[in-house]
Short mmCIF file of N, CA, C and O in Angstrom, two decimals:
data_model
loop_
_atom_site.label_atom_id
_atom_site.label_comp_id
_atom_site.label_asym_id
_atom_site.label_seq_id
_atom_site.Cartn_x
_atom_site.Cartn_y
_atom_site.Cartn_z
N UNK K 1 11.78 -30.17 52.51
CA UNK K 1 11.88 -29.59 53.66
C UNK K 1 9.96 -29.64 54.15
O UNK K 1 9.41 -28.49 53.40
N UNK K 2 9.84 -29.89 55.29
CA UNK K 2 7.94 -30.25 55.56
C UNK K 2 8.09 -28.28 55.95
O UNK K 2 9.01 -28.14 56.11
N UNK K 3 6.46 -27.92 55.60
CA UNK K 3 5.85 -26.27 55.90
C UNK K 3 6.27 -26.41 57.11
O UNK K 3 6.10 -27.69 58.06
N UNK K 4 5.96 -24.78 57.98
CA UNK K 4 6.51 -24.76 59.32
C UNK K 4 5.66 -23.38 59.28
O UNK K 4 5.48 -22.26 58.94
N UNK K 5 4.85 -23.83 60.41
CA UNK K 5 3.91 -22.89 61.66
C UNK K 5 4.41 -21.81 61.84
O UNK K 5 5.10 -21.32 61.70
N UNK K 6 3.25 -19.97 61.59
CA UNK K 6 4.06 -19.38 61.43
C UNK K 6 3.52 -18.10 62.57
O UNK K 6 2.36 -18.03 62.89
N UNK K 7 4.10 -17.57 63.22
CA UNK K 7 3.83 -16.69 64.28
C UNK K 7 4.08 -14.79 63.54
O UNK K 7 4.69 -14.96 62.94
N UNK K 8 3.20 -13.72 64.27
CA UNK K 8 3.14 -13.18 64.55
C UNK K 8 4.78 -12.68 65.09
O UNK K 8 5.89 -11.69 63.81
N UNK K 9 5.96 -13.12 65.67
CA UNK K 9 7.01 -13.82 65.87
C UNK K 9 7.72 -13.94 65.25
O UNK K 9 8.76 -13.45 65.27
N UNK K 10 7.22 -14.95 64.18
CA UNK K 10 8.45 -15.30 63.24
C UNK K 10 8.69 -14.95 62.10
O UNK K 10 9.05 -15.35 61.65
N UNK K 11 7.43 -14.44 61.40
CA UNK K 11 7.14 -13.93 60.35
C UNK K 11 8.44 -13.46 59.70
O UNK K 11 8.36 -13.38 58.61
N UNK K 12 8.73 -12.35 60.51
CA UNK K 12 9.57 -11.08 59.97
C UNK K 12 10.87 -11.81 60.02
O UNK K 12 11.37 -11.45 58.50
N UNK K 13 11.45 -12.69 61.03
CA UNK K 13 12.82 -13.36 60.72
C UNK K 13 12.60 -14.24 59.02
O UNK K 13 13.21 -14.49 58.31
N UNK K 14 11.30 -15.14 59.08
CA UNK K 14 11.85 -15.50 57.77
C UNK K 14 11.16 -14.73 56.54
O UNK K 14 12.20 -15.75 56.06
N UNK K 15 10.77 -13.67 56.84
CA UNK K 15 10.97 -12.98 55.23
C UNK K 15 12.32 -12.57 55.37
O UNK K 15 12.90 -12.75 54.12
N UNK K 16 12.37 -11.78 56.06
CA UNK K 16 14.26 -11.82 55.43
C UNK K 16 15.34 -12.73 55.90
O UNK K 16 16.05 -12.45 55.30
N UNK K 17 14.84 -13.89 55.82
CA UNK K 17 16.59 -15.10 56.14
C UNK K 17 15.83 -15.99 54.66
O UNK K 17 17.34 -16.89 54.57
N UNK K 18 15.38 -15.79 53.87
CA UNK K 18 14.53 -17.16 52.64
C UNK K 18 15.07 -15.91 51.72
O UNK K 18 13.86 -14.73 51.98
N UNK K 19 15.17 -16.90 50.15
CA UNK K 19 15.08 -16.13 49.09
C UNK K 19 13.56 -15.99 48.65
O UNK K 19 12.55 -14.72 48.37
N UNK K 20 12.44 -17.11 48.95
CA UNK K 20 11.18 -17.38 47.87
C UNK K 20 10.66 -17.96 49.24
O UNK K 20 11.11 -18.90 50.06
N UNK K 21 9.18 -17.58 49.93
CA UNK K 21 8.88 -17.68 50.93
C UNK K 21 7.03 -18.02 50.81
O UNK K 21 6.41 -17.08 49.65
N UNK K 22 7.02 -19.23 50.46
CA UNK K 22 4.97 -19.58 50.09
C UNK K 22 4.15 -19.58 51.45
O UNK K 22 4.93 -19.89 52.26
N UNK K 23 3.66 -19.03 51.31
CA UNK K 23 2.83 -18.56 52.59
C UNK K 23 1.04 -19.27 52.02
O UNK K 23 0.38 -18.82 50.99
N UNK K 24 0.84 -21.22 52.90
CA UNK K 24 -0.54 -20.79 53.23
C UNK K 24 -1.39 -20.19 54.39
O UNK K 24 -1.03 -20.34 55.23
N UNK K 25 -2.21 -19.39 54.44
CA UNK K 25 -3.41 -18.83 54.99
C UNK K 25 -4.81 -19.97 55.38
O UNK K 25 -4.95 -19.69 53.92
N UNK K 26 -4.76 -20.49 56.11
CA UNK K 26 -5.51 -21.52 56.11
C UNK K 26 -6.36 -20.98 57.68
O UNK K 26 -6.05 -20.66 58.62
N UNK K 27 -8.11 -22.32 58.28
CA UNK K 27 -8.17 -22.29 59.54
C UNK K 27 -8.44 -23.20 59.54
O UNK K 27 -8.74 -24.01 58.35
N UNK K 28 -9.03 -24.15 60.63
CA UNK K 28 -10.01 -25.52 60.88
C UNK K 28 -11.12 -25.37 59.91
O UNK K 28 -11.16 -26.88 59.87
N UNK K 29 -11.62 -25.01 60.50
CA UNK K 29 -13.18 -24.87 59.60
C UNK K 29 -13.45 -25.09 57.90
O UNK K 29 -14.72 -24.91 57.60
N UNK K 30 -12.45 -24.58 57.76
CA UNK K 30 -12.25 -24.22 55.48
C UNK K 30 -11.72 -25.61 55.59
O UNK K 30 -10.75 -26.53 55.54
N UNK K 31 -12.99 -26.46 54.52
CA UNK K 31 -12.74 -27.39 53.93
C UNK K 31 -11.76 -27.29 52.72
O UNK K 31 -10.95 -28.48 52.73
N UNK K 32 -12.12 -26.53 52.00
CA UNK K 32 -10.70 -26.09 51.04
C UNK K 32 -9.19 -26.15 51.38
O UNK K 32 -8.26 -26.36 51.26
N UNK K 33 -8.87 -25.75 52.58
CA UNK K 33 -8.15 -25.57 53.32
C UNK K 33 -7.21 -27.43 53.46
O UNK K 33 -6.42 -26.94 53.02
N UNK K 34 -8.60 -27.35 54.41
CA UNK K 34 -7.45 -29.44 53.86
C UNK K 34 -7.47 -29.83 52.73
O UNK K 34 -6.50 -31.28 52.68
N UNK K 35 -8.59 -29.42 51.45
CA UNK K 35 -8.02 -29.93 50.51
C UNK K 35 -6.43 -29.57 50.36
O UNK K 35 -5.27 -30.40 49.66
N UNK K 36 -6.19 -27.87 50.25
CA UNK K 36 -5.27 -27.41 49.91
C UNK K 36 -4.07 -27.78 50.15
O UNK K 36 -2.32 -28.04 50.42
N UNK K 37 -4.12 -28.32 51.52
CA UNK K 37 -3.00 -28.73 52.78
C UNK K 37 -2.23 -29.94 52.18
O UNK K 37 -0.70 -29.30 51.87
N UNK K 38 -2.67 -30.64 51.37
CA UNK K 38 -1.88 -31.88 50.64
C UNK K 38 -0.89 -31.24 49.99
O UNK K 38 0.51 -31.56 49.29
N UNK K 39 -1.47 -30.61 48.85
CA UNK K 39 -0.50 -29.57 47.69
C UNK K 39 0.12 -29.28 48.06
O UNK K 39 1.41 -29.39 47.99
N UNK K 40 0.20 -27.88 49.35
CA UNK K 40 1.01 -27.37 49.65
C UNK K 40 1.55 -28.24 50.13
O UNK K 40 3.52 -27.85 49.71
N UNK K 41 1.91 -28.98 50.99
CA UNK K 41 2.93 -30.11 52.10
C UNK K 41 3.34 -31.28 50.63
O UNK K 41 5.10 -30.72 51.25
N UNK K 42 3.29 -31.01 49.74
CA UNK K 42 3.96 -31.74 48.50
C UNK K 42 5.71 -30.75 47.78
O UNK K 42 6.05 -31.43 47.44
N UNK K 43 4.28 -29.82 47.41
CA UNK K 43 5.42 -28.79 47.69
C UNK K 43 6.30 -28.46 48.18
O UNK K 43 7.50 -28.37 47.40
N UNK K 44 6.05 -28.38 49.28
CA UNK K 44 7.39 -27.93 50.38
C UNK K 44 8.71 -29.59 50.39
O UNK K 44 9.76 -28.99 50.58
N UNK K 45 8.07 -30.44 50.23
CA UNK K 45 8.75 -31.48 49.93
C UNK K 45 9.75 -31.99 48.41
O UNK K 45 11.17 -31.25 48.53
N UNK K 46 8.78 -31.23 47.19
CA UNK K 46 10.00 -30.59 45.84
C UNK K 46 10.68 -29.49 46.03
O UNK K 46 10.88 -29.63 44.84
N UNK K 47 10.51 -28.73 46.21
CA UNK K 47 11.08 -26.94 46.33
C UNK K 47 12.24 -26.92 47.68
O UNK K 47 11.18 -26.39 47.97
N UNK K 48 12.67 -27.70 47.50
CA UNK K 48 13.80 -26.94 48.71
C UNK K 48 14.72 -25.72 49.24
O UNK K 48 14.97 -25.40 50.22
N UNK K 49 14.77 -25.15 48.08
CA UNK K 49 14.75 -23.48 47.86
C UNK K 49 13.62 -23.10 47.99
O UNK K 49 13.94 -21.76 48.64
N UNK K 50 12.48 -23.40 48.44
CA UNK K 50 11.58 -22.16 48.97
C UNK K 50 11.35 -23.01 50.75
O UNK K 50 10.79 -23.68 50.60
N UNK K 51 11.02 -21.97 51.20
CA UNK K 51 10.51 -21.68 52.84
C UNK K 51 8.59 -21.94 52.59
O UNK K 51 8.54 -20.92 51.57
N UNK K 52 8.36 -22.93 53.31
CA UNK K 52 7.06 -23.10 53.07
C UNK K 52 6.68 -22.63 54.35
O UNK K 52 6.50 -23.02 54.74
N UNK K 53 5.71 -22.11 54.08
CA UNK K 53 5.25 -21.72 55.55
C UNK K 53 3.61 -21.73 56.14
O UNK K 53 2.81 -21.40 55.19
N UNK K 54 3.17 -22.16 56.72
CA UNK K 54 1.72 -21.95 56.73
C UNK K 54 1.48 -21.10 58.33
O UNK K 54 1.92 -21.21 59.38
N UNK K 55 0.13 -20.24 58.29
CA UNK K 55 -0.58 -19.50 58.62
C UNK K 55 -2.04 -19.32 59.10
O UNK K 55 -2.67 -19.25 58.20
N UNK K 56 -2.31 -19.64 60.77
CA UNK K 56 -3.16 -20.34 61.61
C UNK K 56 -3.81 -18.51 61.70
O UNK K 56 -3.38 -18.45 62.60
N UNK K 57 -5.50 -18.57 60.25
CA UNK K 57 -5.81 -17.58 60.97
C UNK K 57 -6.85 -17.50 61.85
O UNK K 57 -7.00 -15.99 62.41
N UNK K 58 -7.22 -18.43 62.61
CA UNK K 58 -8.37 -18.13 63.96
C UNK K 58 -6.63 -17.30 64.73
O UNK K 58 -6.74 -17.00 66.08
N UNK K 59 -5.35 -18.47 64.73
CA UNK K 59 -4.70 -18.67 65.87
C UNK K 59 -3.83 -17.93 65.70
O UNK K 59 -3.08 -16.68 66.29
N UNK K 60 -3.06 -16.41 64.57
CA UNK K 60 -2.68 -15.19 64.18
C UNK K 60 -3.56 -14.58 62.90
O UNK K 60 -3.78 -13.82 62.47
N UNK K 61 -4.73 -14.47 64.34
CA UNK K 61 -6.02 -12.85 63.46
C UNK K 61 -4.76 -12.20 63.60
O UNK K 61 -5.19 -10.72 61.99
N UNK K 62 -4.47 -11.05 64.17
CA UNK K 62 -3.28 -10.10 63.55
C UNK K 62 -2.25 -10.10 62.34
O UNK K 62 -2.67 -9.34 62.23
N UNK K 63 -1.80 -10.77 62.11
CA UNK K 63 -1.09 -11.72 61.31
C UNK K 63 -2.07 -11.56 59.86
O UNK K 63 -1.77 -10.70 58.37
N UNK K 64 -2.99 -12.13 59.84
CA UNK K 64 -4.10 -12.60 58.62
C UNK K 64 -4.48 -11.08 58.97
O UNK K 64 -5.25 -11.05 57.57
N UNK K 65 -4.86 -10.37 59.78
CA UNK K 65 -5.85 -9.62 59.57
C UNK K 65 -4.68 -8.07 58.79
O UNK K 65 -4.98 -7.36 57.26
N UNK K 66 -3.49 -8.04 58.67
CA UNK K 66 -2.26 -7.50 58.78
C UNK K 66 -2.66 -7.80 56.94
O UNK K 66 -1.98 -6.61 56.02
N UNK K 67 -2.34 -9.11 56.52
CA UNK K 67 -2.99 -8.57 55.09
C UNK K 67 -3.68 -8.95 54.06
O UNK K 67 -4.30 -8.82 52.72
N UNK K 68 -4.46 -8.57 55.38
CA UNK K 68 -6.10 -8.29 54.94
C UNK K 68 -6.66 -9.94 54.16
O UNK K 68 -7.42 -9.81 52.96
N UNK K 69 -6.53 -10.51 55.05
CA UNK K 69 -7.59 -11.88 54.77
C UNK K 69 -8.36 -11.78 54.95
O UNK K 69 -8.71 -12.04 55.86
N UNK K 70 -9.51 -12.61 54.22
CA UNK K 70 -11.02 -12.25 54.06
C UNK K 70 -10.91 -13.52 53.25
O UNK K 70 -12.80 -13.70 54.09
N UNK K 71 -10.47 -14.35 52.88
CA UNK K 71 -10.96 -15.32 52.18
C UNK K 71 -9.20 -16.75 52.72
O UNK K 71 -8.62 -16.73 52.14
N UNK K 72 -10.09 -18.13 52.66
CA UNK K 72 -8.95 -18.96 53.03
C UNK K 72 -9.86 -20.24 52.14
O UNK K 72 -10.37 -20.52 52.02
N UNK K 73 -8.53 -20.80 51.80
CA UNK K 73 -6.38 -20.81 51.54
C UNK K 73 -6.91 -19.45 51.37
O UNK K 73 -7.44 -19.97 50.09
N UNK K 74 -5.81 -18.66 51.84
CA UNK K 74 -5.04 -17.88 51.06
C UNK K 74 -3.63 -18.08 50.59
O UNK K 74 -2.92 -17.97 51.31
N UNK K 75 -2.67 -18.03 49.28
CA UNK K 75 -1.75 -17.96 49.00
C UNK K 75 -0.47 -17.34 48.58
O UNK K 75 -1.65 -16.22 47.79
N UNK K 76 -0.01 -16.69 49.43
CA UNK K 76 1.22 -15.94 49.30
C UNK K 76 2.08 -16.15 48.98
O UNK K 76 2.70 -17.10 50.05
N UNK K 77 3.12 -15.15 48.42
CA UNK K 77 4.61 -15.03 47.82
C UNK K 77 5.43 -13.97 47.71
O UNK K 77 5.13 -13.15 47.24
N UNK K 78 6.19 -14.25 49.02
CA UNK K 78 7.44 -13.47 49.10
C UNK K 78 9.17 -13.45 48.01
O UNK K 78 8.97 -14.64 48.19
N UNK K 79 9.31 -12.87 47.18
CA UNK K 79 10.77 -13.19 47.32
C UNK K 79 11.85 -12.08 47.41
O UNK K 79 10.86 -10.83 47.05
N UNK K 80 12.54 -12.01 48.05
CA UNK K 80 13.93 -11.18 48.30
C UNK K 80 13.02 -10.37 49.36
O UNK K 80 13.06 -9.08 49.31
N UNK K 81 12.35 -10.73 50.05
CA UNK K 81 11.47 -9.07 51.15
C UNK K 81 10.08 -8.63 50.92
O UNK K 81 9.15 -7.72 51.04
N UNK K 82 9.41 -8.90 49.12
CA UNK K 82 8.84 -8.60 49.02
C UNK K 82 7.59 -9.36 48.65
O UNK K 82 7.97 -9.94 47.44
N UNK K 83 6.95 -8.82 48.94
CA UNK K 83 5.27 -9.44 48.28
C UNK K 83 5.47 -9.61 46.97
O UNK K 83 4.75 -8.79 46.31
N UNK K 84 5.03 -10.85 46.26
CA UNK K 84 4.42 -11.37 44.82
C UNK K 84 3.35 -11.46 43.71
O UNK K 84 3.00 -11.41 42.74
N UNK K 85 3.22 -12.78 45.32
CA UNK K 85 1.47 -13.26 44.47
C UNK K 85 0.65 -13.25 46.22
O UNK K 85 1.70 -12.92 47.00
N UNK K 86 0.01 -13.06 45.64
CA UNK K 86 -1.20 -12.97 46.44
C UNK K 86 -2.73 -13.40 46.24
O UNK K 86 -3.13 -12.11 44.96
N UNK K 87 -3.73 -15.04 46.86
CA UNK K 87 -4.90 -15.04 45.48
C UNK K 87 -5.39 -16.27 46.69
O UNK K 87 -4.53 -17.05 46.85
N UNK K 88 -5.93 -15.72 46.81
CA UNK K 88 -7.13 -17.04 47.84
C UNK K 88 -7.42 -17.34 46.42
O UNK K 88 -7.54 -17.45 45.84
N UNK K 89 -7.49 -19.18 47.22
CA UNK K 89 -8.31 -19.84 46.10
C UNK K 89 -7.52 -21.67 46.60
O UNK K 89 -6.43 -20.99 46.95
N UNK K 90 -7.68 -22.03 46.04
CA UNK K 90 -6.65 -23.40 45.63
C UNK K 90 -6.44 -24.00 44.28
O UNK K 90 -6.54 -24.96 43.79
N UNK K 91 -5.20 -23.53 44.05
CA UNK K 91 -4.13 -24.54 43.23
C UNK K 91 -3.63 -25.43 43.00
O UNK K 91 -3.44 -26.34 44.22
N UNK K 92 -3.90 -26.15 41.94
CA UNK K 92 -3.33 -27.01 42.03
C UNK K 92 -1.39 -27.82 41.82
O UNK K 92 -1.11 -26.34 41.76
N UNK K 93 -1.65 -28.84 42.11
CA UNK K 93 -0.74 -29.32 42.64
C UNK K 93 0.77 -28.57 40.91
O UNK K 93 1.39 -27.91 41.08
N UNK K 94 -0.09 -28.73 39.46
CA UNK K 94 0.60 -27.72 39.10
C UNK K 94 0.31 -26.04 38.56
O UNK K 94 1.61 -26.22 37.84
N UNK K 95 -0.50 -26.39 38.55
CA UNK K 95 -0.30 -24.55 39.17
C UNK K 95 0.20 -23.97 40.03
O UNK K 95 0.78 -23.15 39.96
N UNK K 96 0.66 -24.53 41.18
CA UNK K 96 1.32 -24.29 42.20
C UNK K 96 2.91 -24.65 41.71
O UNK K 96 3.73 -23.41 42.03
N UNK K 97 3.24 -25.38 41.24
CA UNK K 97 4.68 -25.31 40.16
C UNK K 97 4.87 -24.39 39.18
O UNK K 97 6.28 -24.29 39.24
N UNK K 98 3.84 -23.93 38.36
CA UNK K 98 3.83 -22.85 37.32
C UNK K 98 4.61 -22.10 38.50
O UNK K 98 5.35 -20.79 38.01
N UNK K 99 3.64 -21.38 39.04
CA UNK K 99 3.47 -19.90 40.26
C UNK K 99 5.30 -20.03 40.72
O UNK K 99 6.02 -19.31 40.56
N UNK K 100 5.78 -20.69 41.18
CA UNK K 100 6.70 -21.05 42.23
C UNK K 100 7.75 -20.21 41.04
O UNK K 100 9.21 -19.99 41.39
N UNK K 101 7.55 -21.82 39.64
CA UNK K 101 8.70 -21.46 38.19
C UNK K 101 8.81 -20.18 38.04
O UNK K 101 9.57 -19.80 37.84
N UNK K 102 7.31 -20.08 37.99
CA UNK K 102 7.25 -17.54 37.16
C UNK K 102 8.05 -17.01 38.49
O UNK K 102 8.80 -16.43 38.31
N UNK K 103 8.24 -17.25 39.10
CA UNK K 103 8.25 -17.04 40.69
C UNK K 103 10.33 -16.70 40.80
O UNK K 103 10.64 -15.71 40.43
N UNK K 104 10.89 -17.33 40.38
CA UNK K 104 11.94 -17.97 40.87
C UNK K 104 12.92 -16.64 39.36
O UNK K 104 13.68 -16.74 39.51
N UNK K 105 12.10 -16.49 37.92
CA UNK K 105 11.93 -16.56 36.94
C UNK K 105 11.86 -15.20 37.22
O UNK K 105 13.07 -14.00 36.09
N UNK K 106 11.92 -14.02 38.10
CA UNK K 106 11.10 -12.37 37.99
C UNK K 106 12.64 -11.87 37.77
O UNK K 106 13.50 -12.19 39.16
N UNK K 107 12.50 -10.68 37.22
CA UNK K 107 13.43 -9.42 37.58
C UNK K 107 13.74 -8.88 38.69
O UNK K 107 12.95 -7.88 38.76
N UNK K 108 14.21 -9.33 39.98
CA UNK K 108 13.65 -8.53 41.16
C UNK K 108 14.61 -6.60 40.83
O UNK K 108 13.98 -6.15 41.61
N UNK K 109 15.25 -6.83 40.22
CA UNK K 109 15.78 -5.50 40.53
C UNK K 109 14.74 -4.40 39.69
O UNK K 109 14.65 -2.76 39.93
N UNK K 110 14.23 -5.35 38.36
CA UNK K 110 13.12 -4.17 37.85
C UNK K 110 11.91 -4.14 38.88
O UNK K 110 11.61 -3.40 38.52
N UNK K 111 11.73 -5.31 39.68
CA UNK K 111 10.37 -4.78 40.69
C UNK K 111 11.11 -3.98 41.26
O UNK K 111 9.92 -3.11 41.82
N UNK K 112 11.97 -3.94 42.01
CA UNK K 112 12.64 -2.75 43.13
C UNK K 112 12.41 -1.23 42.71
O UNK K 112 11.89 -0.46 43.16
N UNK K 113 12.65 -1.44 41.14
CA UNK K 113 13.21 0.09 40.71
C UNK K 113 11.16 0.18 40.05
O UNK K 113 11.00 1.69 40.56
N UNK K 114 10.79 -0.09 39.67
CA UNK K 114 9.26 0.10 40.07
C UNK K 114 8.78 0.28 41.30
O UNK K 114 8.02 1.36 41.14
N UNK K 115 8.97 -0.46 42.45
CA UNK K 115 8.61 -0.08 43.60
C UNK K 115 9.24 1.40 44.21
O UNK K 115 8.04 2.18 44.55
N UNK K 116 10.37 1.50 43.71
CA UNK K 116 10.92 3.17 43.87
C UNK K 116 10.15 3.93 43.53
O UNK K 116 10.18 5.53 43.67
N UNK K 117 10.27 4.04 42.52
CA UNK K 117 9.15 5.25 40.92
C UNK K 117 8.07 5.60 41.90
O UNK K 117 7.51 6.36 41.89
N UNK K 118 6.98 4.31 42.40
CA UNK K 118 5.25 4.72 43.13
C UNK K 118 5.75 5.16 44.42
O UNK K 118 6.43 5.75 44.86
#
């Protein structure tokens, strides 16, 4: 499934309605973003159980600010409504594939317990 542009108004529903959500924070003037875009798009075709969303930081400044985005591209991934990964940079196809596999294997019960304890 192709990636979907997200806005502040659609963001919450997407996180709530999908088990795994991968996000690409980007903007038009970012050369590394243009390098990463086809990698992210290919992953969206290869990983049908993951929702892939893109967030244009120029158009969605409030949403980017809420995430504290200071560098693009930044990849963030949610699992069961919890952000489990966020890092700026351009992961390779292989790195992105491994990252998604790792997130699929997370023990979310343990993560929820740790969050509740802190």
